CSV table of C-alpha atoms and ligand atoms in Angstrom, one decimal:
chain,number,residue,atom,x,y,z
J,6,MET,CA,0.0,0.0,0.0
J,7,SER,CA,1.5,3.3,-1.0
J,8,TYR,CA,0.6,6.4,1.0
J,9,THR,CA,1.8,9.5,2.8
J,10,TYR,CA,0.8,10.3,6.3
J,11,SER,CA,1.4,13.8,7.8
J,12,MET,CA,-0.3,15.4,10.9
J,13,PRO,CA,1.8,18.4,11.9
J,14,THR,CA,-0.7,19.8,14.4
J,15,LYS,CA,0.1,19.4,18.1
J,16,VAL,CA,-3.1,18.5,19.9
J,17,PHE,CA,-3.9,19.2,23.5
J,18,SER,CA,-7.2,17.8,24.8
J,19,GLY,CA,-9.0,18.0,28.1
J,20,LYS,CA,-10.7,20.4,30.5
J,21,GLY,CA,-8.6,23.6,31.0
J,22,CYS,CA,-6.0,22.5,28.4
J,23,ILE,CA,-5.6,26.1,27.0
J,24,VAL,CA,-4.4,27.6,30.2
J,25,ALA,CA,-2.5,24.5,31.3
J,26,HIS,CA,-0.6,24.5,28.0
J,27,SER,CA,-0.4,28.2,27.3
J,28,ALA,CA,3.3,28.0,26.6
J,29,ALA,CA,2.5,26.3,23.3
J,30,ILE,CA,0.9,29.6,22.1
J,31,ARG,CA,3.8,31.7,23.3
J,32,ALA,CA,6.1,29.5,21.2
J,33,HIS,CA,4.4,30.9,18.1
J,34,GLY,CA,4.3,34.6,18.7
J,35,SER,CA,4.0,37.6,21.0
J,36,LYS,CA,1.0,39.4,19.7
J,37,ALA,CA,-2.1,37.5,18.6
J,38,MET,CA,-5.2,38.2,16.7
J,39,LEU,CA,-8.2,36.3,18.0
J,40,VAL,CA,-10.6,35.4,15.3
J,41,THR,CA,-14.2,34.6,16.3
J,42,GLY,CA,-17.8,34.5,15.2
J,43,ARG,CA,-20.1,37.3,16.4
J,44,SER,CA,-21.0,36.0,19.8
J,45,SER,CA,-20.6,32.4,20.8
J,46,ALA,CA,-16.9,32.6,21.8
J,47,LYS,CA,-17.8,35.3,24.3
J,48,LYS,CA,-20.5,33.2,25.9
J,49,ASN,CA,-19.0,29.7,26.1
J,50,GLY,CA,-15.8,30.5,28.0
J,51,SER,CA,-13.4,29.8,25.2
J,52,GLN,CA,-12.4,33.4,24.5
J,53,ALA,CA,-12.0,34.1,28.2
J,54,ASP,CA,-9.7,31.1,28.6
J,55,VAL,CA,-7.6,32.2,25.6
J,56,ILE,CA,-7.2,35.6,27.1
J,57,LYS,CA,-6.3,34.1,30.4
J,58,ALA,CA,-3.6,32.0,28.7
J,59,LEU,CA,-2.3,35.1,26.8
J,60,GLU,CA,-2.1,37.1,30.0
J,61,LYS,CA,-0.3,34.3,31.7
J,62,GLU,CA,2.3,34.3,28.9
J,63,GLY,CA,2.5,38.1,28.9
J,64,MET,CA,1.2,38.3,25.3
J,65,ASP,CA,-0.6,41.2,23.7
J,66,TYR,CA,-3.8,40.6,21.5
J,67,VAL,CA,-6.5,42.1,19.4
J,68,VAL,CA,-9.9,40.7,18.6
J,69,PHE,CA,-11.6,40.3,15.1
J,70,ASP,CA,-15.1,39.1,15.9
J,71,LYS,CA,-16.9,39.5,12.6
J,72,VAL,CA,-16.8,36.1,11.0
J,73,MET,CA,-20.2,34.9,9.7
J,74,SER,CA,-21.2,31.3,9.0
J,75,ASN,CA,-19.9,30.1,5.6
J,76,PRO,CA,-17.3,32.9,5.7
J,77,THR,CA,-16.7,35.1,2.6
J,78,ILE,CA,-13.6,36.0,0.8
J,79,ALA,CA,-14.2,39.7,1.7
J,80,CYS,CA,-14.3,38.8,5.4
J,81,SER,CA,-11.0,37.0,5.0
J,82,TYR,CA,-9.3,40.1,3.4
J,83,GLU,CA,-10.8,42.4,6.0
J,84,GLY,CA,-9.4,40.2,8.8
J,85,ALA,CA,-6.0,40.1,7.1
J,86,ALA,CA,-5.9,43.9,6.8
J,87,PHE,CA,-6.8,44.2,10.5
J,88,ALA,CA,-4.0,41.7,11.3
J,89,ARG,CA,-1.5,43.8,9.3
J,90,LYS,CA,-2.6,47.1,10.8
J,91,ASN,CA,-2.2,45.7,14.3
J,92,LYS,CA,1.2,44.0,13.5
J,93,VAL,CA,0.1,40.7,15.0
J,94,ASP,CA,2.5,37.7,14.6
J,95,CYS,CA,0.1,34.8,15.2
J,96,ILE,CA,-3.6,34.0,14.7
J,97,ILE,CA,-5.9,32.3,17.3
J,98,ALA,CA,-9.1,30.9,15.8
J,99,ILE,CA,-11.9,30.3,18.3
J,100,GLY,CA,-15.2,28.9,17.2
J,101,GLY,CA,-16.8,26.5,14.7
J,102,GLY,CA,-15.4,25.7,11.2
J,103,SER,CA,-16.4,29.2,10.0
J,104,PRO,CA,-14.0,31.2,12.2
J,105,MET,CA,-11.3,28.5,12.0
J,106,ASP,CA,-11.4,28.6,8.1
J,107,ALA,CA,-11.6,32.4,7.9
J,108,ALA,CA,-8.7,32.6,10.4
J,109,LYS,CA,-6.6,30.3,8.1
J,110,ALA,CA,-7.3,32.5,5.1
J,111,MET,CA,-6.4,35.6,7.2
J,112,ALA,CA,-3.1,34.0,8.3
J,113,LEU,CA,-2.2,33.5,4.7
J,114,LEU,CA,-3.4,36.9,3.4
J,115,ALA,CA,-1.8,38.8,6.3
J,116,ALA,CA,1.6,37.4,5.3
J,117,GLN,CA,1.4,37.3,1.5
J,118,ASP,CA,0.1,39.7,-1.1
J,119,ILE,CA,-2.4,37.5,-3.0
J,120,GLU,CA,-5.0,38.9,-5.4
J,121,GLU,CA,-8.5,37.6,-5.2
J,122,LYS,CA,-8.3,35.9,-8.6
J,123,ASP,CA,-5.3,33.9,-7.4
J,124,LEU,CA,-6.7,33.0,-4.0
J,125,PHE,CA,-7.6,29.3,-4.8
J,126,THR,CA,-4.6,28.5,-7.1
J,127,GLY,CA,-2.6,26.7,-4.4
J,128,ASN,CA,0.4,28.8,-5.3
J,129,TYR,CA,1.4,30.5,-2.0
J,130,PRO,CA,5.2,30.9,-2.1
J,131,GLY,CA,5.8,32.7,1.2
J,132,ASP,CA,5.2,32.0,4.9
J,133,VAL,CA,1.9,32.3,6.7
J,134,LEU,CA,1.3,33.5,10.2
J,135,PRO,CA,1.1,30.6,12.7
J,136,ILE,CA,-2.4,29.4,13.5
J,137,ILE,CA,-3.7,28.1,16.8
J,138,ALA,CA,-7.2,26.5,16.7
J,139,VAL,CA,-9.8,26.3,19.5
J,140,PRO,CA,-12.9,24.5,18.1
J,141,THR,CA,-16.2,25.1,19.9
J,142,THR,CA,-18.3,22.9,17.6
J,143,ALA,CA,-17.7,19.2,17.2
J,144,GLY,CA,-17.8,18.7,13.4
J,145,THR,CA,-15.5,20.2,10.9
J,146,GLY,CA,-12.2,19.0,12.2
J,147,SER,CA,-10.7,22.2,10.8
J,148,GLU,CA,-8.5,22.4,13.8
J,149,VAL,CA,-6.4,19.6,12.2
J,150,THR,CA,-6.8,20.2,8.5
J,151,GLN,CA,-5.0,22.2,5.8
J,152,TYR,CA,-8.2,23.5,4.3
J,153,SER,CA,-9.9,26.9,4.4
J,154,ILE,CA,-13.3,26.7,2.8
J,155,LEU,CA,-14.8,30.0,1.7
J,156,THR,CA,-18.0,31.2,0.1
J,157,ASN,CA,-16.9,32.0,-3.5
J,158,ASP,CA,-19.6,34.2,-5.1
J,159,ALA,CA,-17.8,34.4,-8.4
J,160,ALA,CA,-18.1,30.6,-8.8
J,161,ALA,CA,-21.4,30.5,-6.9
J,162,THR,CA,-20.2,27.7,-4.6
J,163,LYS,CA,-17.8,27.0,-1.7
J,164,THR,CA,-14.1,26.7,-2.7
J,165,SER,CA,-11.1,25.5,-0.7
J,166,ILE,CA,-7.7,27.0,-0.1
J,167,ALA,CA,-5.7,23.9,0.4
J,168,THR,CA,-2.1,24.1,1.5
J,169,PRO,CA,-0.1,22.4,4.2
J,170,LYS,CA,1.0,25.9,5.2
J,171,ILE,CA,-2.3,26.5,6.9
J,172,PHE,CA,-2.4,23.5,9.2
J,173,PRO,CA,-2.8,24.9,12.7
J,174,LYS,CA,0.4,24.6,14.7
J,175,VAL,CA,-1.6,23.8,17.8
J,176,ALA,CA,-5.2,22.7,18.5
J,177,TYR,CA,-6.9,22.8,21.9
J,178,ILE,CA,-9.8,20.4,22.4
J,179,ASP,CA,-11.9,21.4,25.4
J,180,PRO,CA,-15.5,20.0,25.1
J,181,ARG,CA,-16.7,22.3,27.9
J,182,TYR,CA,-17.0,25.0,25.3
J,183,MET,CA,-19.6,22.9,23.5
J,184,ALA,CA,-21.9,22.5,26.5
J,185,GLY,CA,-24.3,25.2,25.3
J,186,LEU,CA,-24.4,24.1,21.6
J,187,PRO,CA,-28.1,23.7,20.6
J,188,ALA,CA,-29.3,20.3,19.5
J,189,THR,CA,-29.7,21.3,15.9
J,190,THR,CA,-26.1,22.6,15.6
J,191,THR,CA,-24.8,19.6,17.6
J,192,ILE,CA,-26.5,17.1,15.2
J,193,ASN,CA,-25.5,19.0,12.1
J,194,THR,CA,-21.9,19.3,13.0
J,195,ALA,CA,-21.8,15.6,14.2
J,196,MET,CA,-23.1,14.7,10.7
J,197,ASP,CA,-20.2,16.6,9.2
J,198,ALA,CA,-17.8,14.6,11.3
J,199,LEU,CA,-19.5,11.3,10.3
J,200,SER,CA,-19.4,12.3,6.7
J,201,HIS,CA,-15.6,13.1,6.9
J,202,ALA,CA,-14.9,9.7,8.4
J,203,VAL,CA,-17.1,7.8,5.9
J,204,GLU,CA,-15.9,9.7,2.9
J,205,GLY,CA,-12.3,9.2,4.0
J,206,MET,CA,-12.9,5.5,3.7
J,207,LEU,CA,-14.4,6.1,0.2
J,208,SER,CA,-11.5,8.2,-1.0
J,209,VAL,CA,-8.9,7.0,-3.5
J,210,ARG,CA,-6.3,8.2,-0.9
J,211,ALA,CA,-7.6,6.1,2.0
J,212,SER,CA,-4.8,4.3,3.8
J,213,VAL,CA,-4.4,1.9,6.7
J,214,ILE,CA,-3.8,4.9,9.1
J,215,SER,CA,-6.7,7.0,7.8
J,216,ASN,CA,-9.1,4.0,7.9
J,217,ALA,CA,-8.1,3.2,11.5
J,218,LEU,CA,-8.9,6.8,12.5
J,219,ALA,CA,-12.1,6.8,10.5
J,220,LYS,CA,-13.4,3.6,12.0
J,221,GLU,CA,-12.9,4.9,15.5
J,222,SER,CA,-14.6,8.2,14.6
J,223,ILE,CA,-17.6,6.3,13.2
J,224,ARG,CA,-17.7,4.2,16.4
J,225,LEU,CA,-17.8,7.3,18.5
J,226,PHE,CA,-20.5,8.8,16.4
J,227,ALA,CA,-22.6,5.7,16.7
J,228,GLN,CA,-22.2,5.7,20.5
J,229,CYS,CA,-23.6,9.3,20.7
J,230,ALA,CA,-26.3,9.0,18.1
J,231,PRO,CA,-29.1,7.6,20.4
J,232,GLU,CA,-28.7,10.6,22.8
J,233,LEU,CA,-28.7,13.0,19.8
J,234,ALA,CA,-31.8,11.4,18.4
J,235,GLU,CA,-33.7,11.9,21.7
J,236,ALA,CA,-33.1,15.6,22.0
J,237,PRO,CA,-36.6,17.0,22.8
J,238,ALA,CA,-36.2,20.3,21.0
J,239,PRO,CA,-33.9,22.1,18.5
J,240,GLN,CA,-32.6,24.4,21.1
J,241,TRP,CA,-32.0,21.6,23.7
J,242,THR,CA,-28.4,21.7,25.0
J,243,LYS,CA,-28.3,19.3,27.9
J,244,PHE,CA,-26.4,16.4,26.4
J,245,SER,CA,-24.3,14.4,28.8
J,246,GLU,CA,-20.6,15.4,29.3
J,247,ALA,CA,-19.6,12.0,28.0
J,248,THR,CA,-21.4,12.7,24.7
J,249,ARG,CA,-19.9,16.1,24.3
J,250,GLU,CA,-16.5,14.6,24.9
J,251,GLN,CA,-17.0,11.7,22.4
J,252,LEU,CA,-18.3,14.1,19.8
J,253,ALA,CA,-15.3,16.3,20.1
J,254,GLN,CA,-13.0,13.3,19.7
J,255,CYS,CA,-15.1,12.0,16.8
J,256,ALA,CA,-14.7,15.3,15.0
J,257,LEU,CA,-11.0,15.5,15.7
J,258,LEU,CA,-10.3,12.1,14.3
J,259,ALA,CA,-12.5,12.7,11.3
J,260,GLY,CA,-10.6,15.9,10.6
J,261,MET,CA,-7.3,13.9,10.7
J,262,VAL,CA,-8.9,11.5,8.2
J,263,ILE,CA,-9.8,14.2,5.6
J,264,ALA,CA,-6.4,15.9,6.1
J,265,GLN,CA,-5.0,12.7,4.5
J,266,THR,CA,-7.8,11.7,2.1
J,267,GLY,CA,-9.8,14.8,1.2
J,268,THR,CA,-13.6,14.5,0.8
J,269,THR,CA,-15.5,12.9,-2.0
J,270,ALA,CA,-18.8,13.2,-4.0
J,271,VAL,CA,-20.9,13.8,-0.8
J,272,HIS,CA,-19.2,17.1,-0.1
J,273,ALA,CA,-19.2,17.9,-3.8
J,274,MET,CA,-23.0,17.5,-3.8
J,275,GLY,CA,-23.5,19.2,-0.5
J,276,TYR,CA,-21.8,22.5,-1.4
J,277,SER,CA,-24.7,23.6,-3.6
J,278,LEU,CA,-27.3,22.7,-0.9
J,279,THR,CA,-25.4,25.1,1.4
J,280,TYR,CA,-24.7,27.9,-1.2
J,281,PHE,CA,-28.2,28.0,-2.8
J,282,LYS,CA,-30.5,26.6,-0.2
J,283,ASP,CA,-28.9,27.7,3.0
J,284,ILE,CA,-28.8,24.2,4.4
J,285,ASP,CA,-26.1,23.8,7.1
J,286,HIS,CA,-22.9,22.2,5.8
J,287,GLY,CA,-23.1,19.1,8.0
J,288,ARG,CA,-26.8,18.6,7.4
J,289,ALA,CA,-26.3,18.9,3.7
J,290,ASN,CA,-23.8,16.0,3.9
J,291,GLY,CA,-26.0,14.0,6.2
J,292,LEU,CA,-28.9,14.3,3.8
J,293,LEU,CA,-26.8,12.7,1.0
J,294,LEU,CA,-24.7,10.2,2.8
J,295,ALA,CA,-27.0,7.1,2.8
J,296,GLU,CA,-27.8,7.4,-0.9
J,297,TYR,CA,-24.1,7.7,-1.7
J,298,LEU,CA,-23.4,4.5,0.3
J,299,LYS,CA,-26.2,2.8,-1.7
J,300,PHE,CA,-24.5,3.9,-4.9
J,301,VAL,CA,-21.0,2.7,-3.8
J,302,GLN,CA,-22.5,-0.6,-2.6
J,303,GLN,CA,-23.5,-1.6,-6.2
J,304,ASP,CA,-19.8,-1.6,-7.0
J,305,ASP,CA,-18.0,-2.4,-3.8
J,306,PRO,CA,-20.3,-4.0,-1.1
J,307,GLN,CA,-17.3,-5.0,1.0
J,308,LEU,CA,-16.2,-1.4,1.4
J,309,VAL,CA,-19.7,-0.4,2.5
J,310,ASN,CA,-19.8,-3.3,5.0
J,311,ASP,CA,-16.4,-2.1,6.4
J,312,ILE,CA,-17.9,1.4,6.9
J,313,LEU,CA,-21.1,0.2,8.5
J,314,ALA,CA,-19.4,-2.3,10.9
J,315,PRO,CA,-18.3,0.3,13.5
J,316,MET,CA,-21.7,1.9,13.2
J,317,GLN,CA,-23.2,-1.5,14.3
J,318,VAL,CA,-26.1,-1.3,11.7
J,319,LYS,CA,-26.8,-4.3,9.6
J,320,ASP,CA,-27.1,-2.7,6.2
J,321,VAL,CA,-27.5,0.6,4.3
J,322,ASP,CA,-31.2,0.6,4.8
J,323,ALA,CA,-30.7,0.4,8.6
J,324,PHE,CA,-28.1,3.2,8.3
J,325,GLN,CA,-30.6,5.3,6.4
J,326,THR,CA,-33.3,4.8,9.1
J,327,PHE,CA,-30.7,5.7,11.7
J,328,LEU,CA,-29.8,9.0,9.9
J,329,ASP,CA,-33.5,9.8,9.1
J,330,ARG,CA,-34.2,9.9,12.8
J,331,LEU,CA,-31.6,12.5,13.3
J,332,LEU,CA,-32.4,14.5,10.2
J,333,GLY,CA,-36.2,14.9,10.6
J,334,SER,CA,-38.2,16.2,7.6
J,335,LYS,CA,-36.2,16.8,4.5
J,336,GLU,CA,-35.9,20.0,2.4
J,337,THR,CA,-37.4,20.2,-1.1
J,338,ILE,CA,-35.5,20.5,-4.3
J,339,THR,CA,-36.7,21.2,-7.9
J,340,ARG,CA,-35.7,19.3,-11.0
J,341,GLU,CA,-34.0,22.5,-12.3
J,342,GLU,CA,-31.9,22.7,-9.1
J,343,ILE,CA,-31.0,19.0,-9.4
J,344,LEU,CA,-29.7,19.6,-13.0
J,345,SER,CA,-27.7,22.7,-12.1
J,346,PHE,CA,-26.3,21.3,-8.8
J,347,SER,CA,-25.3,18.1,-10.5
J,348,GLN,CA,-23.4,20.1,-13.2
J,349,LYS,CA,-21.6,22.0,-10.5
J,350,ALA,CA,-20.7,18.9,-8.5
J,351,MET,CA,-19.1,17.3,-11.6
J,352,HIS,CA,-16.7,20.2,-11.8
J,353,THR,CA,-15.3,19.7,-8.3
J,354,LYS,CA,-12.0,17.8,-7.6
J,355,ASN,CA,-13.9,15.7,-5.0
J,356,ILE,CA,-15.5,13.5,-7.7
J,357,ALA,CA,-12.2,12.2,-9.0
J,358,ASN,CA,-11.2,11.7,-5.4
J,359,SER,CA,-14.0,9.1,-5.0
J,360,ARG,CA,-13.1,5.4,-5.2
J,361,VAL,CA,-16.4,4.8,-7.0
J,362,GLU,CA,-16.9,7.8,-9.2
J,363,PRO,CA,-20.4,8.8,-10.0
J,364,THR,CA,-21.5,10.2,-13.4
J,365,GLN,CA,-23.7,13.3,-13.6
J,366,GLU,CA,-26.8,11.0,-14.0
J,367,ASP,CA,-25.8,9.1,-10.8
J,368,ILE,CA,-25.5,12.5,-9.0
J,369,LYS,CA,-28.9,13.5,-10.2
J,370,ALA,CA,-30.4,10.3,-9.0
J,371,MET,CA,-28.8,10.7,-5.6
J,372,TYR,CA,-30.2,14.3,-5.2
J,373,LEU,CA,-33.6,13.0,-6.3
J,374,ALA,CA,-33.6,10.2,-3.7
J,375,SER,CA,-32.1,12.3,-0.8
J,376,LEU,CA,-34.5,15.3,-0.8
J,377,GLN,CA,-38.2,15.9,-1.4
J,378,VAL,CA,-38.7,16.7,-5.1
J,379,ASN,CA,-40.8,19.8,-5.7
J,380,ALA,CA,-42.2,19.4,-9.2
K,407,LIG,P1,-20.1,27.5,12.2
K,407,LIG,O1,-20.6,28.2,11.0
K,407,LIG,O2,-18.7,27.8,12.6
K,407,LIG,O3,-21.0,27.9,13.5
K,407,LIG,C1,-22.4,27.7,13.4
K,407,LIG,C2,-23.1,28.5,14.5
K,407,LIG,O4,-22.8,27.9,15.7
K,407,LIG,C3,-22.8,29.9,14.6
K,407,LIG,O5,-24.0,30.6,14.7
K,407,LIG,C4,-21.9,30.0,15.8
K,407,LIG,O6,-22.1,31.3,16.5
K,407,LIG,C5,-22.5,28.9,16.7
K,407,LIG,N1,-21.6,28.3,17.7
K,407,LIG,C6,-20.3,28.0,17.5
K,407,LIG,N2,-19.8,27.4,18.6
K,407,LIG,C7,-20.8,27.5,19.5
K,407,LIG,C8,-21.0,27.1,20.9
K,407,LIG,N3,-20.0,26.4,21.5
K,407,LIG,N4,-22.2,27.3,21.5
K,407,LIG,C9,-23.2,27.9,20.9
K,407,LIG,N5,-23.1,28.3,19.6
K,407,LIG,C10,-22.0,28.1,18.9
K,407,LIG,O7,-20.4,26.0,12.0
K,407,LIG,P2,-19.5,24.7,11.7
K,407,LIG,O8,-20.5,23.7,11.3
K,407,LIG,O9,-18.6,24.4,12.9
K,407,LIG,O10,-18.6,25.2,10.5
K,407,LIG,C11,-19.1,25.1,9.2
K,407,LIG,C12,-18.0,25.7,8.3
K,407,LIG,O11,-16.9,24.8,8.3
K,407,LIG,C13,-18.5,25.7,6.8
K,407,LIG,O12,-18.1,26.9,6.2
K,407,LIG,C14,-17.8,24.5,6.2
K,407,LIG,O13,-17.6,24.6,4.8
K,407,LIG,C15,-16.5,24.5,7.0
K,407,LIG,N6,-15.7,23.2,7.0
K,407,LIG,C16,-14.4,23.3,7.0
K,407,LIG,C17,-13.6,22.1,7.0
K,407,LIG,C18,-12.1,22.2,7.0
K,407,LIG,O14,-11.4,21.2,7.0
K,407,LIG,N7,-11.6,23.4,7.0
K,407,LIG,C19,-14.3,20.9,7.0
K,407,LIG,C20,-15.6,20.8,7.0
K,407,LIG,C21,-16.4,22.0,7.0
K,407,LIG,P3,-21.0,32.5,16.4
K,407,LIG,O15,-21.1,32.9,14.9
K,407,LIG,O16,-21.5,33.5,17.3
K,407,LIG,O17,-19.6,31.9,16.7
K,408,LIG,ZN1,-17.3,18.9,5.9
């Protein structure tokens, strides 16, 4: 088996790990820019802990707290300009995938002069500012990936900056910050993690190491799923501490998987559901995952059995039932949307990254079966 494995991010996990291991931040700079969403980092204790760690290390900081969900290119340039103006030498991302991804783009753009037309070329000759990541959702795994996924209005989709230069240097996993995450976001982000682990196994770049990480991530998801499915209301937050902890580890491992393998056709199809229909990233993947497994099964039933084994469901239909409980009622889609979304999906790199490559017709059929069709 020929493969490359690289995971340059140092991970600290556990309650209070930021303050306990603050020296790891100091090792990467003396003045930090904290990058957050609009409000959650101020409420869940993560920003306060980072500030405590910086004060302990005698470090200076500024805060950029304007990152929206599905961050834009404009927001990334704005944050980078703020970083330059304040002469910061490291970036601390606090939040879900959106602040983490925006922070990675800012770290690149603060250090290099890159025109917008060249942003996704992969050609970034200089250094980037060091990035420290503090996830407060359990889903994207962005704390351990080399991707920054931005809303790209010129292409009417989401596009990735992908370079090993934006791997965070350090990631701090403290599930206490996720204690107030509402059920809907908890479930959607967990679906993203599951999708990363499953797609990692479906990728042409899957290896013995990425599969080991993926299977453990799937097993952790399966352990948490019954509690997630029983959440009484979308805003419910009171999941057990054990579930919060397991979801954080599930997402971390799945992030390590896609750092090696990339994602596949599921993410390719999901991007349009997010861009055009405002469906959360993780939910978009969750809606499509079972149909994609059914498609792969026709070609490679053993691969699908390997994926379902740690989930402890007997077949893809049982997997679909399991996901349906979590997803609730599904969004509608028109035939025109299916045609245009399938064309877009075919233009992504993720399709060629899939061990069983779908055609445009296959993709149309998967959209059709995954959502409610609005004639
Ligand atoms: P998100 O967009 O970062 O956050 C969703 C919402 O959750 C925001 O309203 C946020 O509020 C809130 N929130 C965050 N942490 C919270 C907490 N602890 N308690 C309460 N509310 C909290 O969602 P996400 O699913 O984590 O990230 C999605 C993004 O990640 C997408 O853009 C996707 O494309 C990207 N992604 C990246 C990778 C990668 O490898 N780089 C992989 C998969 C997905 P605030 O805005 O106030 O913070
Ligand atoms: Zn994802």
